[in-house]
Coordinates of C-alpha atoms in Angstrom, one line a residue:
X1 CA 18.8 109.7 47.1
X2 CA 21.6 109.7 49.6
X3 CA 24.3 106.9 49.7
X4 CA 23.4 106.0 53.3
X5 CA 19.8 105.4 52.1
X6 CA 21.0 103.1 49.2
X7 CA 23.1 100.7 51.4
X8 CA 20.2 98.6 52.8
X9 CA 18.8 98.2 49.3
X10 CA 22.2 97.1 47.8
X11 CA 22.7 94.6 50.6
X12 CA 19.2 93.1 50.1
X13 CA 19.9 92.7 46.3
X14 CA 23.2 91.0 46.9
X15 CA 21.6 88.5 49.3
X16 CA 18.9 87.7 46.9
X17 CA 21.4 87.4 44.0
X18 CA 23.7 85.0 45.7
X19 CA 20.8 82.9 47.0
X20 CA 19.5 82.5 43.5
X21 CA 23.0 81.4 42.3
X22 CA 23.3 78.8 45.0
X23 CA 19.9 77.4 44.3
X24 CA 20.7 77.0 40.6
X25 CA 24.0 75.4 41.3
X26 CA 22.3 72.7 43.4
X27 CA 20.0 71.7 40.6
X28 CA 17.0 73.0 42.4
X29 CA 17.1 70.0 44.8
X30 CA 17.1 70.1 48.5
X31 CA 20.3 68.8 50.1
X32 CA 20.1 66.6 53.2
X33 CA 22.6 66.5 56.0
X34 CA 24.8 63.4 56.2
X35 CA 23.5 60.7 58.4
X36 CA 25.4 60.4 61.6
X37 CA 25.9 56.9 62.9
X38 CA 24.3 56.1 66.2
X39 CA 26.4 56.4 69.2
X40 CA 25.0 53.2 70.8
X41 CA 26.1 50.0 69.0
X42 CA 23.2 47.9 67.5
X43 CA 22.0 45.0 69.5
X44 CA 23.8 41.7 68.5
X45 CA 21.7 38.9 67.1
X46 CA 21.5 35.7 69.0
X47 CA 24.0 33.1 67.4
X48 CA 22.2 30.4 65.4
X49 CA 22.1 26.9 66.9
X50 CA 24.5 24.5 65.2
X51 CA 22.8 21.8 63.3
X52 CA 24.3 18.4 64.2
X53 CA 23.8 15.4 61.9
X54 CA 23.7 12.1 63.8
X55 CA 24.7 8.9 62.1
X56 CA 24.6 5.4 63.3
X57 CA 28.1 4.9 62.2
X58 CA 30.0 8.0 61.2
X59 CA 33.0 6.0 60.2
X60 CA 31.1 4.8 57.2
X61 CA 29.7 8.3 56.4
X62 CA 31.1 9.3 53.1
X63 CA 30.4 12.9 52.1
X64 CA 28.7 11.9 49.0
X65 CA 26.2 9.7 50.9
X66 CA 25.4 11.7 54.0
X67 CA 22.9 14.0 52.3
X68 CA 20.1 13.2 54.8
X69 CA 20.2 14.4 58.4
X70 CA 19.1 12.4 61.3
X71 CA 18.6 8.8 60.3
X72 CA 15.0 7.5 60.3
X73 CA 14.1 4.7 62.8
X74 CA 13.0 1.5 61.1
X75 CA 11.9 -1.8 62.6
X76 CA 13.8 -5.0 61.9
X77 CA 11.1 -7.6 60.9
X78 CA 11.0 -11.3 61.9
X79 CA 12.5 -13.4 59.1
X80 CA 13.0 -17.1 58.2
X81 CA 16.2 -18.3 56.6
X82 CA 15.8 -19.7 53.1
X83 CA 19.4 -20.3 52.1
X84 CA 22.9 -19.7 53.4
X85 CA 26.2 -20.0 51.7
X86 CA 29.3 -20.1 53.9
X87 CA 32.5 -20.2 51.7
X88 CA 36.0 -19.8 53.0
X89 CA 37.7 -21.7 50.2
X90 CA 39.4 -18.6 48.8
X91 CA 43.0 -17.5 48.8
X92 CA 44.3 -15.5 51.7
X93 CA 41.6 -17.0 53.9
X94 CA 38.8 -14.8 52.4
X95 CA 35.4 -15.6 53.9
X96 CA 32.1 -15.1 52.0
X97 CA 28.7 -15.3 53.6
X98 CA 25.6 -15.1 51.5
X99 CA 22.1 -15.3 53.2
X100 CA 18.6 -15.5 51.7
X101 CA 15.8 -14.8 54.1
X102 CA 12.0 -14.2 53.8
X103 CA 9.7 -11.7 55.5
X104 CA 6.0 -11.2 55.6
X105 CA 4.6 -7.7 55.1
X106 CA 6.4 -4.6 56.1
X107 CA 7.5 -1.5 54.2
X108 CA 10.6 -0.3 52.3
X109 CA 12.4 1.1 55.3
X110 CA 11.7 -2.1 57.4
X111 CA 13.0 -4.3 54.5
X112 CA 16.1 -2.2 54.6
X113 CA 16.5 -2.5 58.4
X114 CA 16.0 -6.2 58.3
X115 CA 18.6 -6.8 55.6
X116 CA 21.2 -4.6 57.3
X117 CA 20.6 -6.3 60.7
X118 CA 21.2 -9.7 59.1
X119 CA 24.4 -8.5 57.4
X120 CA 25.7 -7.0 60.7
X121 CA 25.0 -10.4 62.4
X122 CA 26.9 -12.2 59.6
X123 CA 29.9 -9.8 60.0
X124 CA 30.5 -11.3 63.5
X125 CA 31.7 -14.5 61.7
X126 CA 34.7 -12.5 60.5
X127 CA 33.4 -12.5 56.9
X128 CA 35.1 -10.2 54.5
X129 CA 32.2 -10.1 52.0
X130 CA 28.5 -10.4 53.0
X131 CA 25.5 -10.5 50.7
X132 CA 21.9 -10.5 51.9
X133 CA 18.9 -11.1 49.7
X134 CA 15.5 -10.5 51.3
X135 CA 12.3 -12.1 49.8
X136 CA 8.6 -12.0 50.2
X137 CA 7.1 -14.9 52.1
X138 CA 3.7 -14.2 50.4
X139 CA 5.1 -15.4 47.1
X140 CA 6.0 -19.1 46.9
X141 CA 9.7 -20.0 46.5
X142 CA 9.0 -21.7 43.2
X143 CA 8.1 -18.4 41.6
X144 CA 10.8 -16.3 39.9
X145 CA 13.1 -14.3 42.1
X146 CA 12.0 -11.1 40.4
X147 CA 8.6 -11.4 42.0
X148 CA 9.9 -12.2 45.5
X149 CA 13.0 -10.0 45.9
X150 CA 12.7 -7.1 48.2
X151 CA 16.3 -6.1 48.8
X152 CA 19.8 -6.9 47.9
X153 CA 22.6 -5.8 50.3
X154 CA 26.4 -6.0 49.9
X155 CA 28.5 -5.4 53.0
X156 CA 32.3 -5.4 53.0
X157 CA 33.6 -4.7 56.5
X158 CA 37.1 -4.5 55.1
X159 CA 36.8 -3.1 51.5
X160 CA 40.4 -4.0 50.6
X161 CA 39.5 -7.7 51.0
X162 CA 36.1 -7.6 49.4
X163 CA 35.6 -10.0 46.5
X164 CA 33.7 -7.3 44.7
X165 CA 36.7 -5.0 44.6
X166 CA 35.9 -1.6 43.1
X167 CA 32.5 -2.7 42.1
X168 CA 31.2 -1.3 45.4
X169 CA 32.1 2.2 46.3
X170 CA 31.7 1.9 50.1
X171 CA 31.4 -0.6 52.8
X172 CA 27.6 -0.7 52.2
X173 CA 25.7 -1.1 48.9
X174 CA 22.0 -1.3 49.8
X175 CA 19.2 -1.7 47.3
X176 CA 15.6 -1.9 48.4
X177 CA 12.5 -2.1 46.2
X178 CA 9.9 0.6 46.3
X179 CA 6.4 -0.4 47.4
X180 CA 4.9 1.0 44.2
X181 CA 7.1 -1.3 42.1
X182 CA 6.2 -4.6 43.9
X183 CA 4.7 -7.2 41.7
X184 CA 1.0 -7.7 42.0
X185 CA -0.8 -11.1 41.5
X186 CA -2.0 -9.8 38.1
X187 CA 1.7 -9.0 37.1
X188 CA 2.7 -12.5 38.1
X189 CA -0.3 -14.2 36.3
X190 CA 0.4 -12.2 33.2
X191 CA 4.1 -13.0 33.1
X192 CA 3.6 -16.7 33.8
X193 CA 0.9 -17.0 31.1
X194 CA 3.1 -15.4 28.5
X195 CA 6.1 -17.7 29.4
X196 CA 4.0 -20.8 29.2
X197 CA 2.3 -19.7 26.0
X198 CA 5.7 -18.8 24.5
X199 CA 7.2 -22.1 25.4
X200 CA 4.4 -24.1 24.0
X201 CA 4.7 -22.3 20.6
X202 CA 8.4 -22.9 20.6
X203 CA 8.0 -26.6 21.5
X204 CA 5.5 -26.9 18.6
X205 CA 8.1 -25.7 16.1
X206 CA 7.4 -22.0 15.9
X207 CA 10.5 -19.7 15.4
X208 CA 11.6 -17.9 18.6
X209 CA 10.9 -14.5 17.4
X210 CA 7.5 -15.3 15.9
X211 CA 6.6 -17.4 19.0
X212 CA 7.5 -14.3 21.2
X213 CA 5.3 -12.0 19.1
X214 CA 2.4 -14.4 18.9
X215 CA 2.5 -15.2 22.6
X216 CA 2.4 -11.4 23.2
X217 CA -0.7 -11.0 21.1
X218 CA -2.5 -13.9 22.8
X219 CA -1.5 -12.5 26.3
X220 CA -2.9 -9.0 25.4
X221 CA -6.2 -10.5 24.3
X222 CA -6.6 -12.7 27.3
X223 CA -5.8 -10.0 29.9
X224 CA -7.2 -7.0 27.9
X225 CA -3.9 -5.2 28.0
X226 CA -2.9 -2.0 26.2
X227 CA -0.9 -2.2 23.0
X228 CA 2.2 -0.7 24.7
X229 CA 2.1 -3.4 27.4
X230 CA 5.4 -4.8 28.5
X231 CA 6.3 -7.8 30.7
X232 CA 7.0 -7.1 34.4
X233 CA 10.8 -6.9 34.8
X234 CA 11.2 -7.1 38.6
X235 CA 10.6 -5.5 41.9
X236 CA 14.2 -4.2 42.4
X237 CA 16.0 -1.7 40.2
X238 CA 19.6 -1.3 41.4
X239 CA 20.1 1.8 39.3
X240 CA 17.3 3.7 41.1
X241 CA 16.6 1.9 44.5
X242 CA 19.8 2.7 46.4
X243 CA 19.6 3.7 50.1
X244 CA 22.5 5.2 52.2
X245 CA 23.4 3.1 55.3
X246 CA 23.5 6.3 57.4
X247 CA 19.9 7.2 56.6
X248 CA 18.5 4.3 58.8
X249 CA 18.5 3.7 62.6
X250 CA 17.5 0.1 63.3
X251 CA 14.9 -0.6 65.9
X252 CA 15.0 -4.2 67.1
X253 CA 11.8 -6.0 68.1
X254 CA 12.4 -7.4 71.6
X255 CA 9.9 -10.3 70.9
X256 CA 11.7 -11.3 67.7
X257 CA 14.2 -14.2 68.1
X258 CA 15.2 -14.5 64.5
X259 CA 18.4 -12.5 64.7
X260 CA 19.4 -14.3 67.9
X261 CA 18.8 -17.6 66.3
X262 CA 20.8 -16.5 63.3
X263 CA 23.6 -15.4 65.5
X264 CA 23.7 -18.8 67.3
X265 CA 23.6 -20.6 64.0
X266 CA 26.6 -18.7 62.5
X267 CA 28.5 -18.9 65.8
X268 CA 28.5 -22.6 66.0
X269 CA 31.7 -24.5 65.8
X270 CA 30.7 -26.1 62.6
X271 CA 28.0 -23.8 61.1
X272 CA 25.9 -25.7 58.6
X273 CA 23.1 -24.8 56.2
X274 CA 20.8 -27.3 58.0
X275 CA 21.5 -25.9 61.4
X276 CA 20.6 -22.3 60.2
X277 CA 17.5 -23.6 58.4
X278 CA 16.3 -25.0 61.7
X279 CA 16.5 -21.6 63.3

């Protein structure tokens, strides 16, 4: 065979040889071309709307207590004044106001709103320390406070002058009982029966510890209680019932005159307990 006739064959073999080598070097995998970025820029997403937390009084909004967003509206309930203490017999003209009031019905947020509203009215007297206790009108005043109490509020408009000092961490300390923990008539009857039975045993000469144990057995049998029964300890638990001031927006009832009457009472030249009781 002539050389001119061998050239096409040699060329074909060379092409096949180098093709096989290239394939083996690539691991037998197909190679893909690099992705070329799009010429046109991607559409920009719409900016997210800013979330704004609204508080009734942002000046009192400590970062640790402003965990909730927009405050919940809560009605201030009509109330009656049960007791008022006005004391300015302190050094450096410190003024203390303590108010006990009673309400009928309502729920936890309304009890909180009512207590706060009373404290804010009391602050108009220039008081440095204000305490408000809210009770249940449904329970007679001669019953134990633990059955009646719905809230306990401490308010120090000027913390530096507060009689509580570092005992309160902010201007407001608000504790409000949860509905599920409110004493029932049965709770009250059981506690009262135990107390009377225990006292009778003690009066008859029984040792305190034995009287307590025996009164417990008698109470369990009378009310058909479980063996692990315990006495009711109160509506309010300050270690678990705290509410941030910023979580509540007070809604005043236009037909309720109790706040107005309290304001007039405390604004009198010589505010007296009797005058406030009349309101």
